[in-house]
Coordinates of C-alpha atoms and ligand atoms in Angstrom, one line a residue:
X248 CA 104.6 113.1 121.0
X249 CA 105.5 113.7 117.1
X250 CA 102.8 113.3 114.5
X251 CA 103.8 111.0 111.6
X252 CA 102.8 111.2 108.2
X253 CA 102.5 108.5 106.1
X254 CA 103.0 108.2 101.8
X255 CA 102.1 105.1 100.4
X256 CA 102.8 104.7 96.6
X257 CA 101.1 101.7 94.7
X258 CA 102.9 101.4 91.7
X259 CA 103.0 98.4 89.0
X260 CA 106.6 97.6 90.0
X261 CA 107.6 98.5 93.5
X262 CA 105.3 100.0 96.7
X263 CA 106.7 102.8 98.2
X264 CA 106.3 104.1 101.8
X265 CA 107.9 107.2 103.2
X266 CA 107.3 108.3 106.8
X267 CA 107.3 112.5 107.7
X268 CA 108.0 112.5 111.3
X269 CA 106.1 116.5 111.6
X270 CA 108.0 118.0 114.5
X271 CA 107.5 122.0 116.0
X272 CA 106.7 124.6 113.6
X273 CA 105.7 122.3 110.7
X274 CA 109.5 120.8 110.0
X275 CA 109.5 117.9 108.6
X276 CA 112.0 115.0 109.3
X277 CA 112.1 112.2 106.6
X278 CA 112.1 108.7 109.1
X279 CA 111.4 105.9 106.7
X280 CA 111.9 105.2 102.5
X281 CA 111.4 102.1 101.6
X282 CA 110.4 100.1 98.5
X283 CA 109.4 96.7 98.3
X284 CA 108.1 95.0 94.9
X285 CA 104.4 94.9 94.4
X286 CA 102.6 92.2 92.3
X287 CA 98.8 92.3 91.7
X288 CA 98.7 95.3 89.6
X289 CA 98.6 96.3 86.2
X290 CA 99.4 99.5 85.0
X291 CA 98.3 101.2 88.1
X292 CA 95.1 99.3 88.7
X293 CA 94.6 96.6 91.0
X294 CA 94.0 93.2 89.3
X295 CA 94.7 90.7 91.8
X296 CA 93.4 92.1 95.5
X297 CA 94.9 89.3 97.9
X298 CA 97.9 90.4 96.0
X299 CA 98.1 93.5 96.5
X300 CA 97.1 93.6 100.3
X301 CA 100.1 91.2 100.8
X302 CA 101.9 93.8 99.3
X303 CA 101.1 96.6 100.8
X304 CA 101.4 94.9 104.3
X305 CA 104.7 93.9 103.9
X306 CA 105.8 97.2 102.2
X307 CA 104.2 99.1 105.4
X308 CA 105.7 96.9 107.7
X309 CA 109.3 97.4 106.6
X310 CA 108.9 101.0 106.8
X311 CA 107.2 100.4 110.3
X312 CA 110.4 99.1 111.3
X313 CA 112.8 101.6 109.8
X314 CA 110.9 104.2 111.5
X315 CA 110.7 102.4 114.7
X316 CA 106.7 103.6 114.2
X317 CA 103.5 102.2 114.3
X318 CA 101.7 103.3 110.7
X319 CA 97.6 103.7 111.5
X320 CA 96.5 105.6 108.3
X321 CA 98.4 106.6 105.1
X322 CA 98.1 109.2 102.2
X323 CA 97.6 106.8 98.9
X324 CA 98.1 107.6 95.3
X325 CA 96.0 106.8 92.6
X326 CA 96.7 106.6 89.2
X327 CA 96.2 104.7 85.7
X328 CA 94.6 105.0 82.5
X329 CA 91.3 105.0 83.9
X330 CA 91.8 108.9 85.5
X331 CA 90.4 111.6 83.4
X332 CA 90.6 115.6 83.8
X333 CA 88.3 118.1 83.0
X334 CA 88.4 122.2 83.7
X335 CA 84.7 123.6 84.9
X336 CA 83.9 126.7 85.6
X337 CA 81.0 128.2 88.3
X338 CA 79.7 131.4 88.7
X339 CA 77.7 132.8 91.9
X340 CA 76.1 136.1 93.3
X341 CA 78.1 137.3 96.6
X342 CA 75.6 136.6 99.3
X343 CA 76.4 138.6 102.5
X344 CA 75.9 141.9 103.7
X345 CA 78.5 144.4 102.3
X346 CA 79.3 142.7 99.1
X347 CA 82.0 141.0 101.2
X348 CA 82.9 137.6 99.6
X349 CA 83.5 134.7 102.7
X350 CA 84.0 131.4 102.7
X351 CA 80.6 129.8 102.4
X352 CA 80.5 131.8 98.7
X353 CA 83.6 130.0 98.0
X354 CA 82.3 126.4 98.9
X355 CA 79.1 127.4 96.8
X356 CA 81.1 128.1 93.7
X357 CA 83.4 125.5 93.8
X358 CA 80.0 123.4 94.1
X359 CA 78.5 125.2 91.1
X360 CA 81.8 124.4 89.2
X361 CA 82.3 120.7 89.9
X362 CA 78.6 120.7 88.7
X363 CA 79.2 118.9 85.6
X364 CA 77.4 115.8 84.4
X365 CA 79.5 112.4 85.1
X366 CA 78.7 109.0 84.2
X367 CA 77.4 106.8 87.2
X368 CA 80.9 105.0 86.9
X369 CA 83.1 107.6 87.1
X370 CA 83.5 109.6 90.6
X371 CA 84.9 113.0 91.5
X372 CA 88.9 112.8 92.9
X373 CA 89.7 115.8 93.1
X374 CA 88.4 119.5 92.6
X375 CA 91.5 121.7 92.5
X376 CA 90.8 125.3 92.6
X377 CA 92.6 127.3 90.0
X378 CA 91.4 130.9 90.1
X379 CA 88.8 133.0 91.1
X380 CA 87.3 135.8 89.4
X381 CA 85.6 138.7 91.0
X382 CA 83.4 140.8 89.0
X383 CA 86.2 141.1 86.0
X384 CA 89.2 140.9 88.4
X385 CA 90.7 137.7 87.0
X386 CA 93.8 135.9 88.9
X387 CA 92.5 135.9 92.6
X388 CA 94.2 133.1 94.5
X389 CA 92.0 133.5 97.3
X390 CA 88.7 136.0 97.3
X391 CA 87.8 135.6 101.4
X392 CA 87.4 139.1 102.5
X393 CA 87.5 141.0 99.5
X394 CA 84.5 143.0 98.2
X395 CA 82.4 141.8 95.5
X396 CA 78.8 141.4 93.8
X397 CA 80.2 138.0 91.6
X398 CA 82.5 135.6 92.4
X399 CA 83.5 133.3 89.3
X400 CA 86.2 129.9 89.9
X401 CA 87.9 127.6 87.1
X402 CA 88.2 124.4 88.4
X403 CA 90.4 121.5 87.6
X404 CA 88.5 118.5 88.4
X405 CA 89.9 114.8 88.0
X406 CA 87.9 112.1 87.7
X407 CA 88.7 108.3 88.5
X408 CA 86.5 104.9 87.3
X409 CA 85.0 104.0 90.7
X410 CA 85.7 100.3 90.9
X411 CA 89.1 101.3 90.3
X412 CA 89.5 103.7 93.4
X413 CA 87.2 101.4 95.3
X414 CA 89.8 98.2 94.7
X415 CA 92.6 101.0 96.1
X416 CA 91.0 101.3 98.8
X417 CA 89.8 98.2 99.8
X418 CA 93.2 96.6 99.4
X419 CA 94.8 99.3 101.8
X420 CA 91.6 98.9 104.3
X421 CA 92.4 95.0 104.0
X422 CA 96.1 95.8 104.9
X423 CA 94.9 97.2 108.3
X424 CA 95.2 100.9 107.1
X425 CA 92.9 103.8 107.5
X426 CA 92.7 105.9 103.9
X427 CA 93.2 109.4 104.8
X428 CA 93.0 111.0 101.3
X429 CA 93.6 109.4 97.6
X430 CA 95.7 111.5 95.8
X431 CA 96.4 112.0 92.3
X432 CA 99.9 110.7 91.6
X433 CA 101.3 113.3 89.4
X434 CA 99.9 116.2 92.1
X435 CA 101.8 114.2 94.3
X436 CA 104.9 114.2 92.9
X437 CA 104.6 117.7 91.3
X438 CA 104.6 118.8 95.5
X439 CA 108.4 117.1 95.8
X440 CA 109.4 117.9 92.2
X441 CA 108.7 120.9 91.2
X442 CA 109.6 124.9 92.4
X443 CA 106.9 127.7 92.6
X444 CA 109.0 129.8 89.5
X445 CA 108.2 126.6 87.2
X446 CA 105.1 125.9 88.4
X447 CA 104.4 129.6 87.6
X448 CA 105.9 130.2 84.2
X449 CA 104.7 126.7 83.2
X450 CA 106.2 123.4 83.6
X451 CA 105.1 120.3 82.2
X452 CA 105.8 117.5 84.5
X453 CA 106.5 113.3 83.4
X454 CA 106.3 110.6 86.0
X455 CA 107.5 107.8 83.9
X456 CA 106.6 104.8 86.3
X457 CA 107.1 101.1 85.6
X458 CA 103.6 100.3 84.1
X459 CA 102.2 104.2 82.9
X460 CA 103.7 107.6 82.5
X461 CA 101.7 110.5 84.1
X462 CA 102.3 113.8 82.5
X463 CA 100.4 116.9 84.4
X464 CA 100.8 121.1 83.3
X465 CA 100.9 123.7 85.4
X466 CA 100.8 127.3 84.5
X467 CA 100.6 130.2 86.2
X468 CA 100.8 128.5 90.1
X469 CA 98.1 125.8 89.2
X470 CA 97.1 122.7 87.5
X471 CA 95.9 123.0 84.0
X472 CA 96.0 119.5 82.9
X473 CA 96.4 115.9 84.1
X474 CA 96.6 112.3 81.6
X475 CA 98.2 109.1 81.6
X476 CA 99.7 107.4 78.9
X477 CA 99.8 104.0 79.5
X478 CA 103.3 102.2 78.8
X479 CA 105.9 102.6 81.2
X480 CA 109.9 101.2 81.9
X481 CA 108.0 97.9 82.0
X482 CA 107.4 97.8 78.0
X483 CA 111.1 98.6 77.5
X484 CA 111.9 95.8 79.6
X485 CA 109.3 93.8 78.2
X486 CA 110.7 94.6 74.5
X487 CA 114.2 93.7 75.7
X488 CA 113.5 90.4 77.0
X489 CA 111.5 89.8 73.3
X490 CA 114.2 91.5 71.1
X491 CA 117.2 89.7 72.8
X492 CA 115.5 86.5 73.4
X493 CA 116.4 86.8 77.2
X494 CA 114.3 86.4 80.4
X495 CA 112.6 89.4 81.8
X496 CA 114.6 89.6 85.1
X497 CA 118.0 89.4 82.9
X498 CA 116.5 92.2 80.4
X499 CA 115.7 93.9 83.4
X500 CA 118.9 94.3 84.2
X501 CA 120.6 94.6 81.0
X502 CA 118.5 97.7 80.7
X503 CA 119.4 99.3 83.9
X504 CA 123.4 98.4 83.3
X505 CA 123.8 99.0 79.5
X506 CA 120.3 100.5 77.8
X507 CA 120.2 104.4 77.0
X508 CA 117.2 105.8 74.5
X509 CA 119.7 107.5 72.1
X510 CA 122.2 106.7 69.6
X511 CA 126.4 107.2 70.8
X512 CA 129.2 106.9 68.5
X513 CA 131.0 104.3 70.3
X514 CA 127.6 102.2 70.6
X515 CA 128.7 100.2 67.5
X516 CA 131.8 99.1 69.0
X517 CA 130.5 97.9 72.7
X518 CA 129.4 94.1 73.1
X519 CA 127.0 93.1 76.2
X520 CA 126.4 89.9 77.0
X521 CA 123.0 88.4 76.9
X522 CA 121.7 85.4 78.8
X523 CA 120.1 82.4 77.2
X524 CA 117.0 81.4 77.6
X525 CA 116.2 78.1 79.3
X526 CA 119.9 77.2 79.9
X527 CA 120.6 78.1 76.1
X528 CA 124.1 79.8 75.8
X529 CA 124.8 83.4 76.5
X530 CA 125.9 85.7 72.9
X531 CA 127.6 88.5 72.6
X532 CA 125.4 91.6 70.8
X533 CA 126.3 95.2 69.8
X534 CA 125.5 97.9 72.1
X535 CA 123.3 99.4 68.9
X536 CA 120.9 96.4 69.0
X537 CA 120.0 97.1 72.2
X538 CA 119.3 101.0 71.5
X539 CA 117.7 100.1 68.4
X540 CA 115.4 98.3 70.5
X541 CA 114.7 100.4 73.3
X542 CA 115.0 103.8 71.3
X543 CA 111.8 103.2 69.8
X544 CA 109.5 102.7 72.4
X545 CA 111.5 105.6 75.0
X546 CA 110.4 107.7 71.7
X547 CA 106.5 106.6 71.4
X548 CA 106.1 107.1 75.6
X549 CA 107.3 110.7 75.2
X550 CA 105.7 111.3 71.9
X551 CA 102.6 110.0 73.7
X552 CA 103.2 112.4 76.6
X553 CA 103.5 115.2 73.9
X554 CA 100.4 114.6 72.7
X555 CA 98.9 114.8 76.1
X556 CA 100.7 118.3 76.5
X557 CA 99.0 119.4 73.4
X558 CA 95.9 118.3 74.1
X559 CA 95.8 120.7 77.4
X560 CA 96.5 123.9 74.9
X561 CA 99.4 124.7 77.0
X562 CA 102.7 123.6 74.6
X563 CA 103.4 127.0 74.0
X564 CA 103.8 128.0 77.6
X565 CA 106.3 125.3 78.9
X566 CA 108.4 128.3 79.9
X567 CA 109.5 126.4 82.9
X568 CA 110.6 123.4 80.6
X569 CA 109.4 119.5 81.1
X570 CA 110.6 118.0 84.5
X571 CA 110.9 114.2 84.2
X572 CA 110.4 111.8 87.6
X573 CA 109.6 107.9 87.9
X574 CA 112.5 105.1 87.8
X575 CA 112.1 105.0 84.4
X576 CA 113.9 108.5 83.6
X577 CA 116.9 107.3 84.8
X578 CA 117.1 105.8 81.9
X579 CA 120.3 107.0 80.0
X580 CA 119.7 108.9 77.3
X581 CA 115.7 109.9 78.4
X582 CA 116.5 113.6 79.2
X583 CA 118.3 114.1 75.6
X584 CA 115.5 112.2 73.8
X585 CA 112.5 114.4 75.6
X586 CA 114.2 117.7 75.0
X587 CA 114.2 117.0 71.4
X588 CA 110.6 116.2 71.6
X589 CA 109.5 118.8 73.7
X590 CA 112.0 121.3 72.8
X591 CA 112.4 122.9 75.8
X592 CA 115.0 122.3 78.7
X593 CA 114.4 119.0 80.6
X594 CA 116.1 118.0 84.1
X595 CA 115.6 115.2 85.9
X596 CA 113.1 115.6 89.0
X597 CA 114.8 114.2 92.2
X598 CA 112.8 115.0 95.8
X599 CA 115.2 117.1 97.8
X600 CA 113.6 116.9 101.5
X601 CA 115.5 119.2 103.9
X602 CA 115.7 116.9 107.1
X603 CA 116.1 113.0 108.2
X604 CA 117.0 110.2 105.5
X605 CA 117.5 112.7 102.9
X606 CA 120.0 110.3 100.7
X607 CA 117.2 107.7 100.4
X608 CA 114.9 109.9 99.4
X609 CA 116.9 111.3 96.8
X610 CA 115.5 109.2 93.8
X611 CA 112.7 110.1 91.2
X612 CA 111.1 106.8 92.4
X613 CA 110.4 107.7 95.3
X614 CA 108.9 111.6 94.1
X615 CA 105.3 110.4 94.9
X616 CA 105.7 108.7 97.8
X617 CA 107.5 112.1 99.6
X618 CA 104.9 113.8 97.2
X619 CA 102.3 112.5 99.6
X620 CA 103.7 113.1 102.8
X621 CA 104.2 116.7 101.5
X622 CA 100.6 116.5 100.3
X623 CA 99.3 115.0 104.0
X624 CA 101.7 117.9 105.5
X625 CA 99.5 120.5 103.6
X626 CA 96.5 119.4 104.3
X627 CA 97.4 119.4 108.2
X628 CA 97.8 122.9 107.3
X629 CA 94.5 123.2 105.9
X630 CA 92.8 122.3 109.3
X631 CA 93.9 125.2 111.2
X632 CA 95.0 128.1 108.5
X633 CA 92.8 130.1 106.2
X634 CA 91.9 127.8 103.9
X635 CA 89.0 125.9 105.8
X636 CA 87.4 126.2 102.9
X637 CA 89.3 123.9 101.1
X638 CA 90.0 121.6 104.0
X639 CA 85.6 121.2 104.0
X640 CA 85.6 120.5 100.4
X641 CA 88.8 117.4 101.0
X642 CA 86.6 116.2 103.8
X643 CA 83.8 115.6 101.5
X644 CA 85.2 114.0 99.2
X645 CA 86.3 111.5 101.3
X646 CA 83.0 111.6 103.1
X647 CA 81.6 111.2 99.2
X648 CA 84.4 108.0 98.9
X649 CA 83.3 106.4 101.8
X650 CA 79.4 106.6 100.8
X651 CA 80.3 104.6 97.5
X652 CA 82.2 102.0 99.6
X653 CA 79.0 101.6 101.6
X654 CA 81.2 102.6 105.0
X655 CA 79.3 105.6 106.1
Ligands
ATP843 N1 118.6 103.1 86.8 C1 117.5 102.8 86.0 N2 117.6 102.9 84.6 C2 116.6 102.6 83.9 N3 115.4 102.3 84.3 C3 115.2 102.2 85.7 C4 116.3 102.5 86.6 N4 115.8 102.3 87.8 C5 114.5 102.0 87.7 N5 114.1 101.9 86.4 C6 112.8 101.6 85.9 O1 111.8 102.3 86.5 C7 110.6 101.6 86.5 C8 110.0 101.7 87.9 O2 109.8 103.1 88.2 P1 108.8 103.5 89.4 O3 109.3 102.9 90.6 O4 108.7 105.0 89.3 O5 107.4 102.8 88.9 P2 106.1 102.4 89.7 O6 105.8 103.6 90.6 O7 106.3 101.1 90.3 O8 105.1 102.3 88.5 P3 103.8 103.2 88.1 O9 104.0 104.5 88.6 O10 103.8 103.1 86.6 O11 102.6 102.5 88.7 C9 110.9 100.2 86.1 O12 110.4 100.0 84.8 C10 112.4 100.1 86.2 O13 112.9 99.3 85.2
MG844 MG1 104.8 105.4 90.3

């Protein structure tokens, strides 16, 4: 019997499942993409539940039949403006006989590190271990086994509001779904995205998404830094439809057909045609009109992103360059316009999976949704392999999760 892993990606514009069918030796068979439109959320947070559920129901149930599979519990991503990152550090004495660090010294300075003060509304997502440090050794990936008298980790610790995560939740628990893990979106998407050699010379990665753009740094193997900016393809559509005087779904698809977030020569010579409102007429506008009016807001969402990227003190170390993901990048033109930003190389970040419906999944929309099933395939991992440490410390979280739902 094959174990099946399940992605579920709540997005403001579409929900996105993808189903890992886990075979011998790990391998990984893609068996279901699919992506259904969502409605009830806002920017990545759930404003309408009943919404929402329907949603998610349906979305799970079309994968559920691409699959041929029955779907019991899913990997989730969480996301929106309300997610904050912080580093913290802990330090701790090497308990055991022979100076000889285990794993119980690494769950107790991972606890000293997370130890920071957070408002009562704010709750702990994730606490991603960067590096350890023991005695002055810095750069330890993992310090079980090795001899020591102080053990020292840098944490990356993102933080979520927690009626936000709670509404997640519920609405998947409504669905008739079992919550295995929430996952940061961005980490998600970084696992289909992004190589080891970027992730170690630093990479900045942009997951522009229909309703925010999630930007996350990695240097060195790890996460430095995680933010949102919160405008997405959605504004650009939205400032179509308002520029051209043109309904949404027709600006929509205006965008997708004929928009690009830099200038071209022949741009002054092209005409597109634009559909009246309310059975007004259609007219005929240049090509630059349009770019005039999507140029500007492609520029503030990367800008924005930029800032974020500065904020994390790590701008001078995109050695790996700025890898862009989300529907939104495929946006002509979005590449050229972030390297000028950032400049540094930018490619497009497609998922790549090795076996099954590897042409469906081939589409920076669905990078978090295989993200997940990568992330849920690692985590398997995590029961049986060295790093029970780590598994413990997911477990608890979730344990912690289910504590503030009131279900434990
Ligand atoms: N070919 C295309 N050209 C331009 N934009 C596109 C294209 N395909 C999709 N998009 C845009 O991508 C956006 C949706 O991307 P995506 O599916 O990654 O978002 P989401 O996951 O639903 O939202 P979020 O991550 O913000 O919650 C929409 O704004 C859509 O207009
Ligand atoms: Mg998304």
């Amino acid at each position: 019997m094959p174990n099946y892993i399940t992605g579920l990606d709540i997005g403001t514009t579409k929900i996105g499942v993808v189903i890992g069918e886990v075979g011998e030796d790990d391998e990984l068979r893609i068996v279901a993409v699919t992506s259904t439109p969502s409605e009830g959320l806002r920017r990545g947070v759930v404003i309408n539940l009943e919404k929402t559920v329907q949603s998610i129901a349906r979305a799970v149930a079309e994968a559920e039949q691409m699959a041929g599979v029955q779907v019991d519990s899913v990997y989730a991503g969480i996301a929106g403006d309300h997610i904050r990152s912080i580093n913290g550090r802990g330090v701790v004495a090497v308990a055991g006989p022979n100076n000889e660090i285990t794993e119980d010294d690494v769950r107790r300075v991972i606890d000293a590190a997370r130890a920071v003060a957070l408002p009562i509304d704010r709750e702990i997502i994730h606490i991603l271990p960067q590096e350890f440090i023991v005695d002055d050794q810095r750069g330890i990936k993992d310090p079980v086994g090795m001899a020591g008298v102080r053990l020292e980790a840098e944490v990356h610790i993102v933080t979520g509001a927690v009626t936000s995560a709670q509404n997640i939740y519920r609405s998947i628990e409504r669905a008739g779904l079992r919550v295995r893990d929430l996952v940061l979106e961005p980490l998600a998407s970084s696992l289909a995205v992004l190589t080891e050699d970027e992730k170690e010379l630093g990479v900045v990665l942009i997951d522009l998404g229909g309703g925010t753009t999630d930007v996350a740094v990695f240097y060195q193997g790890c996460i430095r830094h995680t933010g949102v900016v919160g405008l997405g393809g959605r504004n650009v559509t939205n400032d179509i439809a308002i520029g051209l005087r043109t309904p949404v779904d027709q600006a929509e698809d205006i965008k997708i057909r004929y928009g690009c977030a830099v200038h071209r020569p022949e741009d002054d010579k092209e005409t597109i045609e634009v559909p009246g409102i309310g059975g007004r007429a259609s007219r005929r506008v240049s090509k630059a009109l349009l770019v005039d009016i999507i140029q500007p807001r492609m520029e503030e969402i990367l800008r924005l992103a930029y800032e974020e990227v500065k904020r994390s003190g790590f701008a001078s170390l995109m050695n790996g360059g700025v890898v862009m993901t989300g529907g939104g990048s495929l946006l002509s033109g979005t590449l050229e316009l972030a390297e000028d930003i950032f400049g540094v190389p930018v490619r497009l970040g497609i998922p790549q999976p090795l076996h099954g419906l590897r042409e469906e999944a081939r589409n920076p929309m669905h990078a978090t949704g295989v993200g997940l099933v990568l992330y849920g395939l690692q985590q398997g991992d995590a029961e049986v392999g060295h790093h029970g440490g780590e598994a413990g410390l997911f477990d608890m979280i979730l344990e912690k999760m289910r504590r503030w739902l009131g279900l434990a």
